[in-house]
Structures are given as structure tokens and as C-alpha cells.
Amino acid sequence: MVGHLPKPSGPKTNITPQEKTVAKRLILALGYGSSRNNIFKWTSYWKLLFDLRNHGLTTLLLYRTSEFKTYFFRNTKKHDTLLAWNQILDFPLQQLRRRVIAQEGGDFSSKCDIKGGRIFDRLRTVRPGAWCDDLTISDESGPEHENLSIIHTSIATSGRTNQYVLYHGIRGENNCNKSVFVTLVPYDGESGKRVIGNKPASTKLLSVSTLAAAAPGDFLGLFPGKIRDVDRRPSNGIRSPFPGLWLDYSETPGKLNHMRVAKADEMTNVCLAWEGVNEIKGEKSFCQYWRVLVIAIRDIQPFDQLIRPP
């Protein structure tokens, strides 16, 4: 009578013999080493990637980094961890992909961010066509135009367009340009605001966050709006360095308009810097317009809310 077959040596896995055979051939062909332990690790890692793809984690896999490979090459059983990550990362990574494609086509408005109900429904009052992350305008024909002469008598510090700065960063420093990573993150919570009839405000909220870590001095984008010269502060206005000069963002919505405003004694993690611009080559003696840069002033981790000064 034949006794029980011996248990196979080595760690127990759900990898089939056929998968092991194919993986071994590939590892040897690629020159990744022929030790038994090395073959097992590579086979387990590729099996993990295969299973993740079958579970629909395509976007996460496309954006994986060398750090991802290093960690999960050693921890191939962290399947549930990756599924949990995907619940958080899949939507913003898809937004990032659409945003990069749009920018490569010359569209820096970020209108692609609000397509579909997941973001747009939480904005409530925004007209899709008005959404623009790269727009700074001034009224060249209205009654305020004459008072805007202070703009033209100021010295310009940049000759680059808004679109150039959003693509290349300030002074062309790409490694400090994190603007493409800034995104709207939907979440449920208490807004603390009230609406007509003293009813609680919606709990369907949005956070303006960055998907990549930002360091002090990193560029996070432009605060879109209209330059105005008025005696009284507009209801949605950003104060400039000059008396009576404001950036009114009530009619030019964009992502950074929705940043959280710091409460009294609350620490901010970004600042708003006004920059004079003249796009005429070699001309810096006057400004054609101003724009407001959003700059990180502290270390900001992925998914931290951006908090601006009042």
C-alpha cells in the first residue's frame, strides 16, 4: 500500500505549477538570478500584479513607483492593503490622468476635473463652462479700468503666460511644480455652514488637496479671478499689496477657489503671492496684468487639505 505523498517543500502559495514554470523561464531569460529563493520572490510578485489587474486595479498599477516594487516585492501577501489603497486612490489618479492628457493638448482649465456627478454635484452653484484654473482677467472697458493704472505702473517680474507657468512651474523649476497634482477630493462630513431656513448645510463636501508631497516653496497653482479696483472688498475677494486692488473670484471658479480658509489662530500651509506679468519679450518696465500664485509654506503630505490665509 502506498503511503501519503510527501508535502512539497517551500512556502505554501496559490501559484499553480504552470505559473511557476513560466515564471522560472522568464526570470532566467531576464537574468534576474537562478536561486530558488529569488525565483520564488519574483514569481510571487508577478502573481500579485496579475491578481491586482484582475481585480480592476489598473490605474494604481500604471502609477506604481520603484518604492512600490521594493516594498511589495518583499511583502507579496499585502493584497488587502492594496485593495484598501485603491478605494482611496483610484478616483484621484484617474483625475490626474485626464488632467495630464488635457494639459498636453494645451487645456489648463481643469474642466475635466468636474465632468461627472461625483465632483460637480458637490459644487452646486458652478457653471461648467466658467470653470477655469488658468484665468486672470481685468475689465479693460468698464468704469474700473482707469483706476487700474496702478497695475501698469508696477514693474513686472515675469514674462511667462499662465499656461506656461502651470506647465513648467515658477522660473521653469519643474521639480518644484506640484500644480498638476492638486485635486478636489470628495468626502462626507460637517461643513459648519448654514443655508436658508437655518437648515444644516450639505454633508457632501470637497477638499482641495495634493496627491504628491509638497515642500516649502513648491508651486501649487494659480488662484483664478478678475482684477478689480474698488473701495469695498468684494464678497469673494483676495487683498492685493495695493490699497483698493482685489482679485475677485466670484465669477471665475476653479479648484484653488475652494481651498479652506484658515480660522482665527489656525495655521495655514500655503500663501498667496501676487506677481506682475508682462508677456512682451524683453519688456519689464510695466505690468500687463497680475496673477496670484499659490505657494506651499510648510511640508504638505498627500491628501492634506490646503489651507490659505483669509
JSON list of C-alpha atoms in Angstrom, two decimals, residues 38-245:
[
{"chain": "A", "resi": 38, "resn": "ASN", "atom": "CA", "xyz": [14.90, 34.58, -5.91]},
{"chain": "A", "resi": 39, "resn": "ILE", "atom": "CA", "xyz": [12.69, 32.63, -8.30]},
{"chain": "A", "resi": 40, "resn": "PHE", "atom": "CA", "xyz": [10.05, 32.29, -5.58]},
{"chain": "A", "resi": 41, "resn": "LYS", "atom": "CA", "xyz": [10.07, 36.04, -4.81]},
{"chain": "A", "resi": 42, "resn": "TRP", "atom": "CA", "xyz": [9.76, 37.10, -8.44]},
{"chain": "A", "resi": 43, "resn": "THR", "atom": "CA", "xyz": [7.02, 34.56, -9.10]},
{"chain": "A", "resi": 44, "resn": "SER", "atom": "CA", "xyz": [5.06, 35.76, -6.05]},
{"chain": "A", "resi": 45, "resn": "TYR", "atom": "CA", "xyz": [5.46, 39.41, -7.05]},
{"chain": "A", "resi": 46, "resn": "TRP", "atom": "CA", "xyz": [4.25, 38.84, -10.61]},
{"chain": "A", "resi": 47, "resn": "LYS", "atom": "CA", "xyz": [1.37, 36.77, -9.28]},
{"chain": "A", "resi": 48, "resn": "LEU", "atom": "CA", "xyz": [0.41, 39.72, -7.04]},
{"chain": "A", "resi": 49, "resn": "LEU", "atom": "CA", "xyz": [0.42, 42.12, -10.01]},
{"chain": "A", "resi": 50, "resn": "PHE", "atom": "CA", "xyz": [-1.64, 39.68, -12.06]},
{"chain": "A", "resi": 51, "resn": "ASP", "atom": "CA", "xyz": [-4.25, 39.32, -9.30]},
{"chain": "A", "resi": 52, "resn": "LEU", "atom": "CA", "xyz": [-4.44, 43.09, -8.81]},
{"chain": "A", "resi": 53, "resn": "ARG", "atom": "CA", "xyz": [-5.07, 43.61, -12.51]},
{"chain": "A", "resi": 54, "resn": "ASN", "atom": "CA", "xyz": [-7.84, 41.00, -12.42]},
{"chain": "A", "resi": 55, "resn": "HIS", "atom": "CA", "xyz": [-9.42, 42.95, -9.53]},
{"chain": "A", "resi": 56, "resn": "GLY", "atom": "CA", "xyz": [-9.51, 46.11, -11.67]},
{"chain": "A", "resi": 57, "resn": "LEU", "atom": "CA", "xyz": [-6.59, 47.98, -10.06]},
{"chain": "A", "resi": 58, "resn": "THR", "atom": "CA", "xyz": [-5.27, 49.04, -13.45]},
{"chain": "A", "resi": 59, "resn": "THR", "atom": "CA", "xyz": [-4.84, 52.73, -12.61]},
{"chain": "A", "resi": 60, "resn": "LEU", "atom": "CA", "xyz": [-2.94, 52.00, -9.41]},
{"chain": "A", "resi": 61, "resn": "LEU", "atom": "CA", "xyz": [-0.61, 49.65, -11.28]},
{"chain": "A", "resi": 62, "resn": "LEU", "atom": "CA", "xyz": [0.05, 52.20, -14.03]},
{"chain": "A", "resi": 63, "resn": "TYR", "atom": "CA", "xyz": [1.20, 54.75, -11.43]},
{"chain": "A", "resi": 64, "resn": "ARG", "atom": "CA", "xyz": [3.28, 52.38, -9.31]},
{"chain": "A", "resi": 65, "resn": "THR", "atom": "CA", "xyz": [6.76, 53.59, -8.42]},
{"chain": "A", "resi": 66, "resn": "SER", "atom": "CA", "xyz": [10.10, 51.94, -7.69]},
{"chain": "A", "resi": 67, "resn": "GLU", "atom": "CA", "xyz": [9.23, 52.24, -3.99]},
{"chain": "A", "resi": 68, "resn": "PHE", "atom": "CA", "xyz": [6.06, 50.24, -4.66]},
{"chain": "A", "resi": 69, "resn": "LYS", "atom": "CA", "xyz": [8.10, 47.48, -6.26]},
{"chain": "A", "resi": 70, "resn": "THR", "atom": "CA", "xyz": [10.68, 47.42, -3.46]},
{"chain": "A", "resi": 71, "resn": "TYR", "atom": "CA", "xyz": [8.08, 47.11, -0.71]},
{"chain": "A", "resi": 72, "resn": "PHE", "atom": "CA", "xyz": [5.67, 44.66, -2.32]},
{"chain": "A", "resi": 73, "resn": "PHE", "atom": "CA", "xyz": [8.46, 42.51, -3.74]},
{"chain": "A", "resi": 74, "resn": "ARG", "atom": "CA", "xyz": [9.16, 41.69, -0.09]},
{"chain": "A", "resi": 75, "resn": "ASN", "atom": "CA", "xyz": [5.53, 41.76, 1.06]},
{"chain": "A", "resi": 76, "resn": "THR", "atom": "CA", "xyz": [3.55, 39.96, -1.62]},
{"chain": "A", "resi": 77, "resn": "LYS", "atom": "CA", "xyz": [0.74, 38.99, 0.74]},
{"chain": "A", "resi": 78, "resn": "LYS", "atom": "CA", "xyz": [-0.39, 42.60, 1.28]},
{"chain": "A", "resi": 79, "resn": "HIS", "atom": "CA", "xyz": [-3.20, 42.09, -1.22]},
{"chain": "A", "resi": 80, "resn": "ASP", "atom": "CA", "xyz": [-5.89, 43.51, 1.09]},
{"chain": "A", "resi": 81, "resn": "THR", "atom": "CA", "xyz": [-3.76, 46.59, 1.78]},
{"chain": "A", "resi": 82, "resn": "LEU", "atom": "CA", "xyz": [-3.63, 47.39, -1.92]},
{"chain": "A", "resi": 83, "resn": "LEU", "atom": "CA", "xyz": [-7.37, 46.89, -2.33]},
{"chain": "A", "resi": 84, "resn": "ALA", "atom": "CA", "xyz": [-7.91, 49.38, 0.50]},
{"chain": "A", "resi": 85, "resn": "TRP", "atom": "CA", "xyz": [-5.50, 51.84, -1.10]},
{"chain": "A", "resi": 86, "resn": "ASN", "atom": "CA", "xyz": [-7.35, 51.55, -4.37]},
{"chain": "A", "resi": 87, "resn": "GLN", "atom": "CA", "xyz": [-10.60, 52.63, -2.72]},
{"chain": "A", "resi": 88, "resn": "ILE", "atom": "CA", "xyz": [-8.90, 55.94, -1.89]},
{"chain": "A", "resi": 89, "resn": "LEU", "atom": "CA", "xyz": [-6.53, 56.43, -4.82]},
{"chain": "A", "resi": 90, "resn": "ASP", "atom": "CA", "xyz": [-8.38, 55.18, -7.89]},
{"chain": "A", "resi": 91, "resn": "PHE", "atom": "CA", "xyz": [-10.61, 58.24, -8.44]},
{"chain": "A", "resi": 92, "resn": "PRO", "atom": "CA", "xyz": [-7.95, 60.95, -7.90]},
{"chain": "A", "resi": 93, "resn": "LEU", "atom": "CA", "xyz": [-5.45, 59.03, -10.04]},
{"chain": "A", "resi": 94, "resn": "GLN", "atom": "CA", "xyz": [-7.99, 58.87, -12.86]},
{"chain": "A", "resi": 95, "resn": "GLN", "atom": "CA", "xyz": [-8.49, 62.64, -12.45]},
{"chain": "A", "resi": 96, "resn": "LEU", "atom": "CA", "xyz": [-4.73, 63.12, -12.65]},
{"chain": "A", "resi": 97, "resn": "ARG", "atom": "CA", "xyz": [-4.53, 61.08, -15.85]},
{"chain": "A", "resi": 98, "resn": "ARG", "atom": "CA", "xyz": [-7.27, 63.15, -17.51]},
{"chain": "A", "resi": 99, "resn": "ARG", "atom": "CA", "xyz": [-5.65, 66.39, -16.33]},
{"chain": "A", "resi": 100, "resn": "VAL", "atom": "CA", "xyz": [-2.24, 65.44, -17.75]},
{"chain": "A", "resi": 101, "resn": "ILE", "atom": "CA", "xyz": [-3.79, 64.46, -21.10]},
{"chain": "A", "resi": 102, "resn": "ALA", "atom": "CA", "xyz": [-5.69, 67.77, -21.23]},
{"chain": "A", "resi": 103, "resn": "GLN", "atom": "CA", "xyz": [-2.56, 69.80, -20.45]},
{"chain": "A", "resi": 104, "resn": "GLU", "atom": "CA", "xyz": [-0.56, 68.00, -23.13]},
{"chain": "A", "resi": 105, "resn": "GLY", "atom": "CA", "xyz": [-3.30, 69.15, -25.50]},
{"chain": "A", "resi": 106, "resn": "GLY", "atom": "CA", "xyz": [-2.97, 72.76, -24.31]},
{"chain": "A", "resi": 107, "resn": "ASP", "atom": "CA", "xyz": [-6.02, 72.81, -22.00]},
{"chain": "A", "resi": 108, "resn": "PHE", "atom": "CA", "xyz": [-5.13, 74.06, -18.50]},
{"chain": "A", "resi": 109, "resn": "SER", "atom": "CA", "xyz": [-8.68, 74.90, -17.39]},
{"chain": "A", "resi": 110, "resn": "SER", "atom": "CA", "xyz": [-9.11, 71.62, -15.45]},
{"chain": "A", "resi": 111, "resn": "LYS", "atom": "CA", "xyz": [-12.71, 71.36, -16.68]},
{"chain": "A", "resi": 112, "resn": "CYS", "atom": "CA", "xyz": [-12.06, 67.63, -16.90]},
{"chain": "A", "resi": 113, "resn": "ASP", "atom": "CA", "xyz": [-11.95, 67.58, -13.08]},
{"chain": "A", "resi": 114, "resn": "ILE", "atom": "CA", "xyz": [-15.64, 68.40, -12.75]},
{"chain": "A", "resi": 115, "resn": "LYS", "atom": "CA", "xyz": [-17.05, 66.20, -15.50]},
{"chain": "A", "resi": 116, "resn": "GLY", "atom": "CA", "xyz": [-19.40, 63.66, -14.00]},
{"chain": "A", "resi": 117, "resn": "GLY", "atom": "CA", "xyz": [-21.52, 63.97, -10.90]},
{"chain": "A", "resi": 118, "resn": "ARG", "atom": "CA", "xyz": [-19.05, 62.92, -8.24]},
{"chain": "A", "resi": 119, "resn": "ILE", "atom": "CA", "xyz": [-17.41, 66.37, -8.08]},
{"chain": "A", "resi": 120, "resn": "PHE", "atom": "CA", "xyz": [-19.84, 68.63, -9.92]},
{"chain": "A", "resi": 121, "resn": "ASP", "atom": "CA", "xyz": [-22.85, 67.78, -7.72]},
{"chain": "A", "resi": 122, "resn": "ARG", "atom": "CA", "xyz": [-20.92, 68.94, -4.66]},
{"chain": "A", "resi": 123, "resn": "LEU", "atom": "CA", "xyz": [-20.08, 72.30, -6.24]},
{"chain": "A", "resi": 124, "resn": "ARG", "atom": "CA", "xyz": [-23.82, 73.05, -6.56]},
{"chain": "A", "resi": 125, "resn": "THR", "atom": "CA", "xyz": [-23.70, 76.61, -7.98]},
{"chain": "A", "resi": 126, "resn": "VAL", "atom": "CA", "xyz": [-20.85, 76.38, -10.50]},
{"chain": "A", "resi": 127, "resn": "ARG", "atom": "CA", "xyz": [-21.45, 76.71, -14.25]},
{"chain": "A", "resi": 128, "resn": "PRO", "atom": "CA", "xyz": [-19.26, 74.11, -16.00]},
{"chain": "A", "resi": 129, "resn": "GLY", "atom": "CA", "xyz": [-18.31, 76.49, -18.80]},
{"chain": "A", "resi": 130, "resn": "ALA", "atom": "CA", "xyz": [-17.00, 79.09, -16.33]},
{"chain": "A", "resi": 131, "resn": "TRP", "atom": "CA", "xyz": [-14.58, 76.70, -14.62]},
{"chain": "A", "resi": 132, "resn": "CYS", "atom": "CA", "xyz": [-11.01, 77.78, -15.36]},
{"chain": "A", "resi": 133, "resn": "ASP", "atom": "CA", "xyz": [-7.82, 77.16, -13.37]},
{"chain": "A", "resi": 134, "resn": "ASP", "atom": "CA", "xyz": [-5.62, 79.29, -15.63]},
{"chain": "A", "resi": 135, "resn": "LEU", "atom": "CA", "xyz": [-7.53, 82.57, -15.94]},
{"chain": "A", "resi": 136, "resn": "THR", "atom": "CA", "xyz": [-6.66, 86.04, -14.63]},
{"chain": "A", "resi": 137, "resn": "ILE", "atom": "CA", "xyz": [-8.67, 88.86, -16.19]},
{"chain": "A", "resi": 138, "resn": "SER", "atom": "CA", "xyz": [-9.21, 92.61, -15.81]},
{"chain": "A", "resi": 139, "resn": "ASP", "atom": "CA", "xyz": [-12.04, 94.75, -17.16]},
{"chain": "A", "resi": 140, "resn": "GLU", "atom": "CA", "xyz": [-10.43, 96.75, -19.98]},
{"chain": "A", "resi": 141, "resn": "SER", "atom": "CA", "xyz": [-13.59, 98.69, -20.83]},
{"chain": "A", "resi": 142, "resn": "GLY", "atom": "CA", "xyz": [-15.50, 99.07, -17.56]},
{"chain": "A", "resi": 143, "resn": "PRO", "atom": "CA", "xyz": [-15.57, 102.04, -15.16]},
{"chain": "A", "resi": 144, "resn": "GLU", "atom": "CA", "xyz": [-12.81, 100.50, -13.04]},
{"chain": "A", "resi": 145, "resn": "HIS", "atom": "CA", "xyz": [-10.31, 100.41, -15.92]},
{"chain": "A", "resi": 146, "resn": "GLU", "atom": "CA", "xyz": [-8.91, 103.92, -15.35]},
{"chain": "A", "resi": 147, "resn": "ASN", "atom": "CA", "xyz": [-8.31, 103.15, -11.69]},
{"chain": "A", "resi": 148, "resn": "LEU", "atom": "CA", "xyz": [-6.33, 100.06, -12.66]},
{"chain": "A", "resi": 149, "resn": "SER", "atom": "CA", "xyz": [-3.44, 102.25, -13.81]},
{"chain": "A", "resi": 150, "resn": "ILE", "atom": "CA", "xyz": [-1.56, 101.09, -10.71]},
{"chain": "A", "resi": 151, "resn": "ILE", "atom": "CA", "xyz": [-1.16, 97.76, -12.46]},
{"chain": "A", "resi": 152, "resn": "HIS", "atom": "CA", "xyz": [0.54, 99.33, -15.46]},
{"chain": "A", "resi": 153, "resn": "THR", "atom": "CA", "xyz": [2.93, 101.48, -13.38]},
{"chain": "A", "resi": 154, "resn": "SER", "atom": "CA", "xyz": [4.25, 98.49, -11.43]},
{"chain": "A", "resi": 155, "resn": "ILE", "atom": "CA", "xyz": [7.35, 96.58, -12.52]},
{"chain": "A", "resi": 156, "resn": "ALA", "atom": "CA", "xyz": [6.71, 93.12, -13.98]},
{"chain": "A", "resi": 157, "resn": "THR", "atom": "CA", "xyz": [8.64, 90.19, -12.53]},
{"chain": "A", "resi": 158, "resn": "SER", "atom": "CA", "xyz": [7.58, 87.58, -15.10]},
{"chain": "A", "resi": 159, "resn": "GLY", "atom": "CA", "xyz": [7.11, 87.41, -18.86]},
{"chain": "A", "resi": 160, "resn": "ARG", "atom": "CA", "xyz": [5.52, 83.96, -18.92]},
{"chain": "A", "resi": 161, "resn": "THR", "atom": "CA", "xyz": [1.88, 83.16, -19.62]},
{"chain": "A", "resi": 162, "resn": "ASN", "atom": "CA", "xyz": [-0.33, 81.47, -17.05]},
{"chain": "A", "resi": 163, "resn": "GLN", "atom": "CA", "xyz": [-0.31, 78.30, -19.11]},
{"chain": "A", "resi": 164, "resn": "TYR", "atom": "CA", "xyz": [3.50, 78.26, -19.30]},
{"chain": "A", "resi": 165, "resn": "VAL", "atom": "CA", "xyz": [3.80, 78.65, -15.53]},
{"chain": "A", "resi": 166, "resn": "LEU", "atom": "CA", "xyz": [1.27, 75.88, -14.87]},
{"chain": "A", "resi": 167, "resn": "TYR", "atom": "CA", "xyz": [3.19, 73.52, -17.18]},
{"chain": "A", "resi": 168, "resn": "HIS", "atom": "CA", "xyz": [6.80, 74.42, -16.34]},
{"chain": "A", "resi": 169, "resn": "GLY", "atom": "CA", "xyz": [6.49, 75.94, -12.86]},
{"chain": "A", "resi": 170, "resn": "ILE", "atom": "CA", "xyz": [7.83, 79.20, -11.48]},
{"chain": "A", "resi": 171, "resn": "ARG", "atom": "CA", "xyz": [11.15, 80.14, -13.14]},
{"chain": "A", "resi": 172, "resn": "GLY", "atom": "CA", "xyz": [10.91, 76.88, -15.07]},
{"chain": "A", "resi": 173, "resn": "GLU", "atom": "CA", "xyz": [11.62, 74.75, -11.98]},
{"chain": "A", "resi": 174, "resn": "ASN", "atom": "CA", "xyz": [9.72, 71.57, -12.85]},
{"chain": "A", "resi": 175, "resn": "ASN", "atom": "CA", "xyz": [10.78, 69.72, -9.72]},
{"chain": "A", "resi": 176, "resn": "CYS", "atom": "CA", "xyz": [9.04, 72.37, -7.58]},
{"chain": "A", "resi": 177, "resn": "ASN", "atom": "CA", "xyz": [5.90, 72.44, -9.73]},
{"chain": "A", "resi": 178, "resn": "LYS", "atom": "CA", "xyz": [3.18, 70.41, -7.98]},
{"chain": "A", "resi": 179, "resn": "SER", "atom": "CA", "xyz": [0.22, 72.17, -9.62]},
{"chain": "A", "resi": 180, "resn": "VAL", "atom": "CA", "xyz": [-0.87, 69.18, -11.72]},
{"chain": "A", "resi": 181, "resn": "PHE", "atom": "CA", "xyz": [-1.18, 67.10, -8.54]},
{"chain": "A", "resi": 182, "resn": "VAL", "atom": "CA", "xyz": [-3.68, 69.47, -6.85]},
{"chain": "A", "resi": 183, "resn": "THR", "atom": "CA", "xyz": [-7.11, 67.89, -6.94]},
{"chain": "A", "resi": 184, "resn": "LEU", "atom": "CA", "xyz": [-10.62, 68.00, -5.49]},
{"chain": "A", "resi": 185, "resn": "VAL", "atom": "CA", "xyz": [-11.26, 65.12, -3.10]},
{"chain": "A", "resi": 186, "resn": "PRO", "atom": "CA", "xyz": [-14.91, 64.30, -2.26]},
{"chain": "A", "resi": 187, "resn": "TYR", "atom": "CA", "xyz": [-15.70, 63.32, 1.31]},
{"chain": "A", "resi": 188, "resn": "ASP", "atom": "CA", "xyz": [-18.62, 63.29, 3.76]},
{"chain": "A", "resi": 189, "resn": "GLY", "atom": "CA", "xyz": [-18.51, 65.49, 6.87]},
{"chain": "A", "resi": 190, "resn": "GLU", "atom": "CA", "xyz": [-19.90, 68.53, 8.67]},
{"chain": "A", "resi": 191, "resn": "SER", "atom": "CA", "xyz": [-19.30, 71.84, 6.95]},
{"chain": "A", "resi": 192, "resn": "GLY", "atom": "CA", "xyz": [-20.38, 74.03, 9.84]},
{"chain": "A", "resi": 193, "resn": "LYS", "atom": "CA", "xyz": [-22.21, 76.37, 7.44]},
{"chain": "A", "resi": 194, "resn": "ARG", "atom": "CA", "xyz": [-25.92, 77.22, 7.34]},
{"chain": "A", "resi": 195, "resn": "VAL", "atom": "CA", "xyz": [-28.32, 77.77, 4.48]},
{"chain": "A", "resi": 196, "resn": "ILE", "atom": "CA", "xyz": [-31.68, 79.49, 4.13]},
{"chain": "A", "resi": 197, "resn": "GLY", "atom": "CA", "xyz": [-34.12, 78.44, 6.81]},
{"chain": "A", "resi": 198, "resn": "ASN", "atom": "CA", "xyz": [-31.36, 77.63, 9.29]},
{"chain": "A", "resi": 199, "resn": "LYS", "atom": "CA", "xyz": [-31.11, 74.10, 7.88]},
{"chain": "A", "resi": 200, "resn": "PRO", "atom": "CA", "xyz": [-27.81, 72.22, 8.14]},
{"chain": "A", "resi": 201, "resn": "ALA", "atom": "CA", "xyz": [-25.58, 72.58, 5.11]},
{"chain": "A", "resi": 202, "resn": "SER", "atom": "CA", "xyz": [-24.81, 69.63, 2.88]},
{"chain": "A", "resi": 203, "resn": "THR", "atom": "CA", "xyz": [-22.55, 66.92, 4.26]},
{"chain": "A", "resi": 204, "resn": "LYS", "atom": "CA", "xyz": [-21.27, 66.13, 0.74]},
{"chain": "A", "resi": 205, "resn": "LEU", "atom": "CA", "xyz": [-18.05, 68.14, 0.84]},
{"chain": "A", "resi": 206, "resn": "LEU", "atom": "CA", "xyz": [-14.85, 68.68, -1.15]},
{"chain": "A", "resi": 207, "resn": "SER", "atom": "CA", "xyz": [-11.27, 69.02, -0.01]},
{"chain": "A", "resi": 208, "resn": "VAL", "atom": "CA", "xyz": [-8.58, 70.75, -2.07]},
{"chain": "A", "resi": 209, "resn": "SER", "atom": "CA", "xyz": [-5.52, 68.55, -1.61]},
{"chain": "A", "resi": 210, "resn": "THR", "atom": "CA", "xyz": [-2.35, 67.48, -3.35]},
{"chain": "A", "resi": 211, "resn": "LEU", "atom": "CA", "xyz": [-1.66, 63.90, -4.41]},
{"chain": "A", "resi": 212, "resn": "ALA", "atom": "CA", "xyz": [2.11, 64.40, -4.12]},
{"chain": "A", "resi": 213, "resn": "ALA", "atom": "CA", "xyz": [4.01, 65.65, -1.09]},
{"chain": "A", "resi": 214, "resn": "ALA", "atom": "CA", "xyz": [4.87, 69.36, -1.30]},
{"chain": "A", "resi": 215, "resn": "ALA", "atom": "CA", "xyz": [7.75, 71.19, 0.36]},
{"chain": "A", "resi": 216, "resn": "PRO", "atom": "CA", "xyz": [8.02, 74.88, 1.31]},
{"chain": "A", "resi": 217, "resn": "GLY", "atom": "CA", "xyz": [8.39, 76.93, -1.87]},
{"chain": "A", "resi": 218, "resn": "ASP", "atom": "CA", "xyz": [6.64, 74.44, -4.15]},
{"chain": "A", "resi": 219, "resn": "PHE", "atom": "CA", "xyz": [4.21, 75.94, -6.66]},
{"chain": "A", "resi": 220, "resn": "LEU", "atom": "CA", "xyz": [0.65, 74.60, -6.32]},
{"chain": "A", "resi": 221, "resn": "GLY", "atom": "CA", "xyz": [-1.21, 76.58, -8.98]},
{"chain": "A", "resi": 222, "resn": "LEU", "atom": "CA", "xyz": [-2.91, 79.88, -9.79]},
{"chain": "A", "resi": 223, "resn": "PHE", "atom": "CA", "xyz": [-5.82, 81.45, -7.94]},
{"chain": "A", "resi": 224, "resn": "PRO", "atom": "CA", "xyz": [-8.15, 82.37, -10.84]},
{"chain": "A", "resi": 225, "resn": "GLY", "atom": "CA", "xyz": [-10.15, 85.57, -10.74]},
{"chain": "A", "resi": 226, "resn": "LYS", "atom": "CA", "xyz": [-10.77, 89.10, -12.01]},
{"chain": "A", "resi": 227, "resn": "ILE", "atom": "CA", "xyz": [-8.57, 92.06, -11.02]},
{"chain": "A", "resi": 228, "resn": "ARG", "atom": "CA", "xyz": [-10.73, 94.88, -9.63]},
{"chain": "A", "resi": 229, "resn": "ASP", "atom": "CA", "xyz": [-10.14, 98.34, -8.18]},
{"chain": "A", "resi": 230, "resn": "VAL", "atom": "CA", "xyz": [-12.97, 99.10, -5.75]},
{"chain": "A", "resi": 231, "resn": "ASP", "atom": "CA", "xyz": [-13.27, 100.86, -2.40]},
{"chain": "A", "resi": 232, "resn": "ARG", "atom": "CA", "xyz": [-15.03, 97.99, -0.69]},
{"chain": "A", "resi": 233, "resn": "ARG", "atom": "CA", "xyz": [-13.85, 94.42, -0.55]},
{"chain": "A", "resi": 234, "resn": "PRO", "atom": "CA", "xyz": [-15.82, 92.14, -2.92]},
{"chain": "A", "resi": 235, "resn": "SER", "atom": "CA", "xyz": [-17.74, 89.34, -1.22]},
{"chain": "A", "resi": 236, "resn": "ASN", "atom": "CA", "xyz": [-15.25, 86.88, -2.73]},
{"chain": "A", "resi": 237, "resn": "GLY", "atom": "CA", "xyz": [-12.10, 88.94, -2.83]},
{"chain": "A", "resi": 238, "resn": "ILE", "atom": "CA", "xyz": [-8.38, 88.43, -2.23]},
{"chain": "A", "resi": 239, "resn": "ARG", "atom": "CA", "xyz": [-6.50, 91.50, -0.96]},
{"chain": "A", "resi": 240, "resn": "SER", "atom": "CA", "xyz": [-3.51, 92.71, -3.01]},
{"chain": "A", "resi": 241, "resn": "PRO", "atom": "CA", "xyz": [-0.40, 94.58, -1.80]},
{"chain": "A", "resi": 242, "resn": "PHE", "atom": "CA", "xyz": [-2.04, 97.81, -3.08]},
{"chain": "A", "resi": 243, "resn": "PRO", "atom": "CA", "xyz": [-4.96, 99.62, -1.39]},
{"chain": "A", "resi": 244, "resn": "GLY", "atom": "CA", "xyz": [-8.27, 99.05, -3.18]},
{"chain": "A", "resi": 245, "resn": "LEU", "atom": "CA", "xyz": [-6.90, 96.40, -5.56]}
]
